[in-house]
Short mmCIF file of C-alpha atoms in Angstrom, two decimals:
data_model
loop_
_atom_site.label_atom_id
_atom_site.label_comp_id
_atom_site.label_asym_id
_atom_site.label_seq_id
_atom_site.Cartn_x
_atom_site.Cartn_y
_atom_site.Cartn_z
CA UNK A 28 13.22 -15.51 2.74
CA UNK A 29 10.74 -16.68 5.34
CA UNK A 30 8.94 -14.52 7.87
CA UNK A 31 8.05 -17.28 10.24
CA UNK A 32 4.39 -16.79 9.32
CA UNK A 33 2.35 -19.44 7.52
CA UNK A 34 2.34 -20.20 3.80
CA UNK A 35 -1.02 -18.46 3.22
CA UNK A 36 0.20 -15.30 4.95
CA UNK A 37 3.46 -15.26 2.98
CA UNK A 38 1.51 -15.61 -0.24
CA UNK A 39 -0.72 -12.67 0.70
CA UNK A 40 2.33 -10.53 1.54
CA UNK A 41 3.88 -11.55 -1.77
CA UNK A 42 0.79 -10.50 -3.74
CA UNK A 43 0.33 -7.25 -1.84
CA UNK A 44 3.99 -6.36 -2.45
CA UNK A 45 3.30 -6.33 -6.21
CA UNK A 46 0.76 -3.51 -5.93
CA UNK A 47 1.97 -0.08 -7.04
CA UNK A 48 3.11 2.01 -4.09
CA UNK A 49 3.79 -1.02 -1.89
CA UNK A 50 7.01 -2.97 -1.50
CA UNK A 51 7.87 -6.10 0.50
CA UNK A 52 8.30 -4.12 3.69
CA UNK A 53 5.08 -2.09 3.53
CA UNK A 54 3.12 -5.13 2.29
CA UNK A 55 4.23 -7.01 5.39
CA UNK A 56 3.18 -4.14 7.64
CA UNK A 57 -0.18 -3.89 5.89
CA UNK A 58 -0.87 -7.63 6.13
CA UNK A 59 0.07 -7.69 9.81
CA UNK A 60 -2.21 -4.73 10.50
CA UNK A 61 -5.05 -6.52 8.67
CA UNK A 62 -4.61 -9.70 10.69
CA UNK A 63 -4.37 -7.84 13.96
CA UNK A 64 -7.63 -6.04 13.15
CA UNK A 65 -9.40 -9.10 11.88
CA UNK A 66 -13.06 -8.08 12.13
CA UNK A 67 -12.39 -4.45 11.21
CA UNK A 68 -9.99 -4.99 8.32
CA UNK A 69 -9.22 -8.55 7.27
CA UNK A 70 -12.75 -9.90 6.93
CA UNK A 71 -14.26 -6.78 5.29
CA UNK A 72 -11.30 -6.58 2.88
CA UNK A 73 -11.58 -10.23 1.91
CA UNK A 74 -15.30 -9.68 1.26
CA UNK A 75 -14.74 -6.43 -0.65
CA UNK A 76 -12.11 -8.02 -2.88
CA UNK A 77 -14.33 -11.00 -3.60
CA UNK A 78 -17.21 -8.63 -4.45
CA UNK A 79 -15.05 -6.52 -6.75
CA UNK A 80 -13.52 -9.60 -8.33
CA UNK A 81 -17.06 -10.77 -9.16
CA UNK A 82 -18.46 -7.47 -10.40
CA UNK A 83 -15.72 -5.18 -11.78
CA UNK A 84 -15.75 -4.73 -15.53
CA UNK A 85 -14.95 -2.22 -18.24
CA UNK A 86 -17.80 0.01 -19.41
CA UNK A 87 -18.58 -0.96 -23.00
CA UNK A 88 -19.33 2.69 -23.77
CA UNK A 89 -16.51 4.82 -22.35
CA UNK A 90 -13.92 2.34 -21.06
CA UNK A 91 -14.37 3.37 -17.40
CA UNK A 92 -14.12 0.61 -14.82
CA UNK A 93 -17.29 0.01 -12.85
CA UNK A 94 -19.56 -2.73 -11.66
CA UNK A 95 -21.95 -2.92 -14.62
CA UNK A 96 -21.67 -3.19 -18.40
CA UNK A 97 -22.62 0.47 -18.73
CA UNK A 98 -20.87 2.52 -16.04
CA UNK A 99 -22.69 4.87 -13.65
CA UNK A 100 -21.53 7.92 -15.61
CA UNK A 101 -22.68 6.67 -19.03
CA UNK A 102 -25.98 5.51 -17.49
CA UNK A 103 -26.66 8.87 -15.82
CA UNK A 104 -29.25 10.82 -17.89
CA UNK A 105 -28.21 14.07 -16.19
CA UNK A 106 -24.74 13.95 -17.75
CA UNK A 107 -24.50 16.13 -20.86
CA UNK A 108 -23.79 13.93 -23.91
CA UNK A 109 -22.72 17.07 -25.77
CA UNK A 110 -19.45 17.31 -23.83
CA UNK A 111 -16.96 14.50 -24.34
CA UNK A 112 -13.82 14.45 -22.21
CA UNK A 113 -10.94 12.35 -23.59
CA UNK A 114 -8.59 10.90 -20.97
CA UNK A 115 -5.60 8.59 -21.23
CA UNK A 116 -6.55 6.17 -18.50
CA UNK A 117 -9.26 5.23 -15.98
CA UNK A 118 -7.20 6.82 -13.20
CA UNK A 119 -7.40 10.14 -15.05
CA UNK A 120 -11.17 9.75 -15.42
CA UNK A 121 -11.46 9.14 -11.68
CA UNK A 122 -9.27 12.19 -10.99
CA UNK A 123 -11.57 14.34 -13.18
CA UNK A 124 -14.65 12.93 -11.42
CA UNK A 125 -13.30 13.76 -7.99
CA UNK A 126 -13.24 17.45 -8.87
CA UNK A 127 -17.00 17.20 -9.40
CA UNK A 128 -16.98 20.04 -11.94
CA UNK A 129 -17.33 18.06 -15.16
CA UNK A 130 -20.90 17.17 -16.07
CA UNK A 131 -20.29 15.60 -19.47
CA UNK A 132 -19.22 12.12 -20.52
CA UNK A 133 -15.88 10.45 -21.01
CA UNK A 134 -13.86 8.49 -23.49
CA UNK A 135 -10.90 6.50 -22.17
CA UNK A 136 -8.16 6.22 -24.81
CA UNK A 137 -6.29 3.44 -23.04
CA UNK A 138 -2.90 5.07 -23.58
CA UNK A 139 -1.13 7.79 -25.52
CA UNK A 140 0.92 7.65 -28.69
CA UNK A 141 4.51 6.85 -27.84
CA UNK A 142 7.35 6.23 -30.26
CA UNK A 143 9.46 4.95 -27.38
CA UNK A 144 6.90 2.40 -26.15
CA UNK A 145 5.81 1.56 -29.70
CA UNK A 146 2.22 2.71 -29.08
CA UNK A 147 0.62 3.66 -32.39
CA UNK A 148 -2.88 4.95 -33.22
CA UNK A 149 -4.09 1.36 -33.71
CA UNK A 150 -3.38 0.67 -30.01
CA UNK A 151 -5.74 3.39 -28.80
CA UNK A 152 -9.53 3.36 -28.65
CA UNK A 153 -9.87 5.89 -31.45
CA UNK A 154 -12.67 4.54 -33.71
CA UNK A 155 -15.46 5.13 -31.15
CA UNK A 156 -14.08 8.62 -30.47
CA UNK A 157 -14.19 9.55 -34.17
CA UNK A 158 -17.68 8.04 -34.51
CA UNK A 159 -18.96 9.95 -31.46
CA UNK A 160 -17.37 13.21 -32.57
CA UNK A 161 -19.11 12.79 -35.93
CA UNK A 162 -22.54 12.26 -34.33
CA UNK A 163 -24.96 15.13 -33.84
CA UNK A 164 -24.95 14.69 -30.05
CA UNK A 165 -21.41 15.86 -29.33
CA UNK A 166 -20.70 19.61 -29.43
CA UNK A 167 -17.25 19.69 -27.86
CA UNK A 168 -14.38 17.24 -27.36
CA UNK A 169 -12.17 18.21 -24.40
CA UNK A 170 -8.70 16.67 -24.53
CA UNK A 171 -7.64 16.11 -20.91
CA UNK A 172 -4.31 14.47 -21.64
CA UNK A 173 -1.06 14.83 -19.75
CA UNK A 174 1.28 17.71 -20.61
CA UNK A 175 4.06 15.28 -21.47
CA UNK A 176 5.48 15.12 -24.99
CA UNK A 177 3.50 11.92 -25.66
CA UNK A 178 0.30 13.41 -24.23
CA UNK A 179 0.61 16.53 -26.34
CA UNK A 180 1.51 14.55 -29.47
CA UNK A 181 -1.63 12.48 -28.92
CA UNK A 182 -3.73 15.62 -28.39
CA UNK A 183 -2.52 17.02 -31.71
CA UNK A 184 -3.10 13.71 -33.47
CA UNK A 185 -6.70 13.58 -32.19
CA UNK A 186 -7.33 17.24 -33.03
CA UNK A 187 -6.27 16.50 -36.64
CA UNK A 188 -8.30 13.29 -36.80
CA UNK A 189 -11.40 15.23 -35.73
CA UNK A 190 -10.75 18.16 -38.06
CA UNK A 191 -13.42 16.88 -40.48
CA UNK A 192 -16.11 16.70 -37.79
CA UNK A 193 -18.19 19.70 -36.82
CA UNK A 194 -17.13 19.60 -33.16
CA UNK A 195 -15.10 22.07 -31.16
CA UNK A 196 -11.87 20.50 -29.87
CA UNK A 197 -10.36 22.01 -26.71
CA UNK A 198 -7.70 21.04 -24.23
CA UNK A 199 -7.12 21.71 -20.52
CA UNK A 200 -5.38 24.99 -19.70
CA UNK A 201 -1.70 24.89 -18.83
CA UNK A 202 -0.38 27.16 -16.11
CA UNK A 203 0.63 27.59 -12.50
CA UNK A 204 -0.96 24.89 -10.28
CA UNK A 205 -3.28 26.23 -7.55
CA UNK A 206 -1.20 26.68 -4.41
CA UNK A 207 2.00 26.56 -6.46
CA UNK A 208 4.90 28.90 -5.90
CA UNK A 209 6.73 30.24 -8.94
CA UNK A 210 10.08 29.56 -7.29
CA UNK A 211 9.46 25.81 -7.33
CA UNK A 212 8.03 25.60 -10.85
CA UNK A 213 9.93 24.44 -13.91
CA UNK A 214 10.68 26.89 -16.70
CA UNK A 215 8.28 25.22 -19.13
CA UNK A 216 5.29 25.72 -16.84
CA UNK A 217 6.16 29.35 -16.16
CA UNK A 218 6.57 30.04 -19.91
CA UNK A 219 3.26 28.33 -20.67
CA UNK A 220 1.49 30.29 -17.91
CA UNK A 221 2.98 33.54 -19.21
CA UNK A 222 1.94 32.84 -22.81
CA UNK A 223 -1.59 31.95 -21.65
CA UNK A 224 -1.88 34.95 -19.29
CA UNK A 225 -5.34 36.44 -18.82
CA UNK A 226 -6.44 40.05 -18.54
CA UNK A 227 -7.88 40.57 -15.08
CA UNK A 228 -10.94 42.41 -13.86
CA UNK B 15 -16.40 12.19 -2.96
CA UNK B 16 -17.21 9.83 -5.79
CA UNK B 17 -14.77 8.38 -8.27
CA UNK B 18 -17.30 7.44 -10.87
CA UNK B 19 -16.59 3.78 -10.08
CA UNK B 20 -19.13 1.40 -8.58
CA UNK B 21 -20.12 1.14 -4.90
CA UNK B 22 -18.17 -2.11 -4.41
CA UNK B 23 -15.02 -0.56 -5.86
CA UNK B 24 -15.34 2.55 -3.71
CA UNK B 25 -15.73 0.38 -0.63
CA UNK B 26 -12.58 -1.56 -1.52
CA UNK B 27 -10.64 1.68 -2.03
CA UNK B 28 -11.96 2.95 1.28
CA UNK B 29 -10.80 -0.17 3.13
CA UNK B 30 -7.41 -0.26 1.41
CA UNK B 31 -6.84 3.40 2.32
CA UNK B 32 -6.99 2.47 6.01
CA UNK B 33 -3.96 0.18 5.76
CA UNK B 34 -0.71 1.57 7.17
CA UNK B 35 1.44 3.05 4.43
CA UNK B 36 -1.48 3.63 2.08
CA UNK B 37 -3.64 6.73 1.73
CA UNK B 38 -6.72 7.45 -0.39
CA UNK B 39 -4.59 8.23 -3.44
CA UNK B 40 -2.33 5.18 -3.32
CA UNK B 41 -5.28 2.94 -2.39
CA UNK B 42 -7.05 4.09 -5.55
CA UNK B 43 -3.97 3.39 -7.67
CA UNK B 44 -3.56 -0.03 -6.08
CA UNK B 45 -7.22 -0.99 -6.60
CA UNK B 46 -7.14 0.17 -10.22
CA UNK B 47 -3.97 -1.83 -10.83
CA UNK B 48 -5.63 -4.90 -9.30
CA UNK B 49 -8.71 -4.58 -11.49
CA UNK B 50 -6.70 -4.01 -14.63
CA UNK B 51 -4.69 -7.17 -13.89
CA UNK B 52 -7.69 -9.23 -12.93
CA UNK B 53 -6.39 -12.78 -13.32
CA UNK B 54 -2.86 -11.90 -12.15
CA UNK B 55 -3.75 -9.75 -9.16
CA UNK B 56 -7.42 -9.31 -8.28
CA UNK B 57 -8.52 -12.94 -8.23
CA UNK B 58 -5.39 -14.31 -6.49
CA UNK B 59 -5.56 -11.50 -3.91
CA UNK B 60 -9.23 -12.12 -3.18
CA UNK B 61 -8.43 -15.80 -2.73
CA UNK B 62 -5.35 -15.13 -0.58
CA UNK B 63 -7.27 -12.78 1.70
CA UNK B 64 -10.11 -15.26 2.09
CA UNK B 65 -7.57 -17.99 2.92
CA UNK B 66 -5.77 -15.84 5.47
CA UNK B 67 -9.05 -14.66 6.95
CA UNK B 68 -10.00 -18.31 7.48
CA UNK B 69 -6.67 -19.54 8.82
CA UNK B 70 -4.68 -16.74 10.51
CA UNK B 71 -4.43 -16.99 14.28
CA UNK B 72 -2.12 -16.20 17.16
CA UNK B 73 0.24 -18.96 18.27
CA UNK B 74 -0.85 -20.06 21.75
CA UNK B 75 2.79 -20.57 22.65
CA UNK B 76 4.75 -17.53 21.57
CA UNK B 77 2.17 -15.02 20.28
CA UNK B 78 3.44 -15.12 16.68
CA UNK B 79 0.80 -14.92 13.97
CA UNK B 80 0.56 -17.98 11.77
CA UNK B 81 -1.92 -20.36 10.28
CA UNK B 82 -2.09 -22.96 13.05
CA UNK B 83 -2.59 -22.96 16.83
CA UNK B 84 1.11 -23.67 17.30
CA UNK B 85 3.15 -21.59 14.86
CA UNK B 86 5.75 -23.04 12.49
CA UNK B 87 8.59 -21.82 14.71
CA UNK B 88 7.27 -23.30 17.96
CA UNK B 89 6.45 -26.54 16.15
CA UNK B 90 9.93 -26.85 14.63
CA UNK B 91 11.96 -29.43 16.61
CA UNK B 92 15.22 -28.04 15.15
CA UNK B 93 14.76 -24.71 16.98
CA UNK B 94 16.73 -24.54 20.22
CA UNK B 95 14.32 -24.20 23.18
CA UNK B 96 17.26 -23.02 25.28
CA UNK B 97 17.36 -19.61 23.57
CA UNK B 98 14.32 -17.39 24.07
CA UNK B 99 14.14 -14.12 22.15
CA UNK B 100 11.76 -11.51 23.60
CA UNK B 101 10.27 -9.09 21.05
CA UNK B 102 7.74 -6.31 21.37
CA UNK B 103 5.54 -7.24 18.45
CA UNK B 104 4.95 -9.83 15.72
CA UNK B 105 6.53 -7.47 13.18
CA UNK B 106 9.76 -7.56 15.20
CA UNK B 107 9.62 -11.35 15.30
CA UNK B 108 9.25 -11.43 11.51
CA UNK B 109 12.16 -8.98 11.16
CA UNK B 110 14.36 -11.25 13.31
CA UNK B 111 13.29 -14.31 11.28
CA UNK B 112 14.22 -12.65 8.00
CA UNK B 113 17.82 -12.39 9.09
CA UNK B 114 17.85 -16.19 9.36
CA UNK B 115 20.53 -16.13 12.06
CA UNK B 116 18.42 -16.85 15.13
CA UNK B 117 17.77 -20.53 15.74
CA UNK B 118 15.96 -20.28 19.08
CA UNK B 119 12.34 -19.55 19.99
CA UNK B 120 10.38 -16.39 20.60
CA UNK B 121 8.15 -14.70 23.09
CA UNK B 122 6.00 -11.81 21.85
CA UNK B 123 5.36 -9.28 24.64
CA UNK B 124 2.54 -7.51 22.84
CA UNK B 125 3.88 -4.05 23.68
CA UNK B 126 6.36 -2.23 25.88
CA UNK B 127 5.89 -0.43 29.18
CA UNK B 128 4.86 3.14 28.53
CA UNK B 129 3.90 5.75 31.09
CA UNK B 130 2.63 7.97 28.28
CA UNK B 131 0.36 5.33 26.74
CA UNK B 132 -0.57 3.93 30.14
CA UNK B 133 0.86 0.49 29.36
CA UNK B 134 1.75 -1.28 32.60
CA UNK B 135 3.26 -4.73 33.28
CA UNK B 136 -0.25 -6.23 33.47
CA UNK B 137 -0.80 -5.31 29.80
CA UNK B 138 2.17 -7.37 28.61
CA UNK B 139 2.44 -11.14 28.22
CA UNK B 140 4.83 -11.49 31.12
CA UNK B 141 3.58 -14.54 33.09
CA UNK B 142 4.55 -17.06 30.38
CA UNK B 143 7.94 -15.40 30.01
CA UNK B 144 8.67 -15.70 33.74
CA UNK B 145 7.41 -19.30 33.76
CA UNK B 146 9.59 -20.22 30.75
CA UNK B 147 12.65 -18.48 32.18
CA UNK B 148 12.18 -20.48 35.37
CA UNK B 149 12.02 -23.82 33.53
CA UNK B 150 15.10 -25.95 33.05
CA UNK B 151 14.84 -25.73 29.23
CA UNK B 152 15.76 -22.08 28.84
CA UNK B 153 19.43 -21.11 29.18
CA UNK B 154 19.34 -17.53 27.87
CA UNK B 155 16.70 -14.84 27.41
CA UNK B 156 17.65 -12.37 24.67
CA UNK B 157 15.83 -9.04 24.94
CA UNK B 158 15.39 -7.77 21.37
CA UNK B 159 13.47 -4.62 22.22
CA UNK B 160 13.69 -1.21 20.58
CA UNK B 161 16.33 1.24 21.76
CA UNK B 162 13.65 3.77 22.66
CA UNK B 163 13.18 4.92 26.25
CA UNK B 164 10.11 2.66 26.59
CA UNK B 165 11.92 -0.30 25.05
CA UNK B 166 14.90 0.09 27.36
CA UNK B 167 12.68 0.61 30.42
CA UNK B 168 10.89 -2.62 29.54
CA UNK B 169 14.21 -4.44 29.07
CA UNK B 170 15.34 -3.37 32.55
CA UNK B 171 11.98 -4.32 34.06
CA UNK B 172 12.21 -7.81 32.54
CA UNK B 173 15.85 -8.24 33.57
CA UNK B 174 14.84 -7.50 37.15
CA UNK B 175 11.80 -9.76 37.01
CA UNK B 176 14.03 -12.61 35.82
CA UNK B 177 16.78 -11.93 38.37
CA UNK B 178 15.59 -14.83 40.53
CA UNK B 179 15.74 -17.34 37.67
CA UNK B 180 18.95 -19.10 36.74
CA UNK B 181 18.96 -17.82 33.14
CA UNK B 182 21.38 -15.47 31.44
CA UNK B 183 19.62 -12.29 30.27
CA UNK B 184 21.17 -10.44 27.33
CA UNK B 185 20.11 -7.68 24.97
CA UNK B 186 20.95 -6.81 21.37
CA UNK B 187 24.13 -4.79 20.89
CA UNK B 188 23.80 -1.07 20.26
CA UNK B 189 26.13 0.61 17.80
CA UNK B 190 26.69 1.92 14.29
CA UNK B 191 24.26 0.27 11.82
CA UNK B 192 25.92 -1.74 9.05
CA UNK B 193 26.41 0.59 6.07
CA UNK B 194 25.90 3.62 8.31
CA UNK B 195 28.04 6.72 8.09
CA UNK B 196 29.03 8.43 11.33
CA UNK B 197 28.20 11.80 9.87
CA UNK B 198 24.50 10.92 9.64
CA UNK B 199 24.19 9.23 13.02
CA UNK B 200 22.72 10.81 16.12
CA UNK B 201 24.94 11.55 19.12
CA UNK B 202 23.32 8.87 21.27
CA UNK B 203 24.19 6.09 18.83
CA UNK B 204 27.77 7.28 18.44
CA UNK B 205 28.21 7.49 22.23
CA UNK B 206 26.74 3.99 22.67
CA UNK B 207 28.99 2.59 19.94
CA UNK B 208 32.02 4.23 21.53
CA UNK B 209 31.19 2.89 25.01
CA UNK B 210 30.66 -0.61 23.56
CA UNK B 211 33.82 -0.50 21.40
CA UNK B 212 35.60 -3.77 20.80
CA UNK B 213 39.31 -4.56 20.67
CA UNK B 214 40.18 -5.71 17.16
CA UNK B 215 42.38 -8.48 15.89
#
């Protein structure tokens, strides 16, 4: 199916359409908008992509994606090495960072255990986690995994694997999301929030 | 608001978030997906954008966006120069091309008349259209403009402007979209479809 644009443009649309959240139609709109704002969008984007393509890499410490071998978080001496937050993926790490409330360090697992997907413990970045948890530096391991069955299975697996270490293992609280209305919440969340209720005042 | 990624990555996310159809959240997901599929996505995309940035330009004939001064459609000798399709924007031209049923040529207006936006006839690419319509080559001008008030106003304006030329001026049919259910259609569309009803068989 041809758009009547050139080969290079069709290829760009084709590539953009493979990105998550974009389809053929929105990719076409995005590419057209880029071209129509050449100096504002197309040229800076081409440069930014080339820059990222040249510099992006995985942090050898935590698994975060950044532009140096040791990411900005691992290299920051102000971050508390005593707090280690375990996340499934880089996107979860970035989501935690955006809140700006966590001042410790991270460990990216690279997935969660999943019988369905055939993801076993050997597929996750567990050895470094166990080594870190056994070191004197780390006081607490915070499991910030999803509240899916797989996420919770993984959290329990890690908690057991770290049972021999002298670290506290915690997990994020489950409950009513901020701004959430009970009426729209699923039963599981309401039950969890009720079980974890807190005495006020 | 920092993601904990590098400066180059944040800049790329920032630029991607300005594309139509993407926001900060989906831009971040898209950029992460690119980086995680470096050789499949990031490098080809960087190359494709650089290519398009170097080659994309407006066709001097019709206003389509392509990779040469005369676009592939205007340069194609198999396209009938007797049929001229007038569209508002390049995206409309591409939409027409995807159907694959139009074998004529195009003229991109670059907008429609709009009292609200202050778009007057002098802001549209009208002179070439009038010149073409007055030439012996063109038999029919097809107005493929939106069925908005502005689109229809523009269609009437062009029809009047071309009244002196010996060309037929037509516009796309209005009616029930293919696959559409009456129940979900607005009154205006149903009325238009009823007025334009066709005798069957």
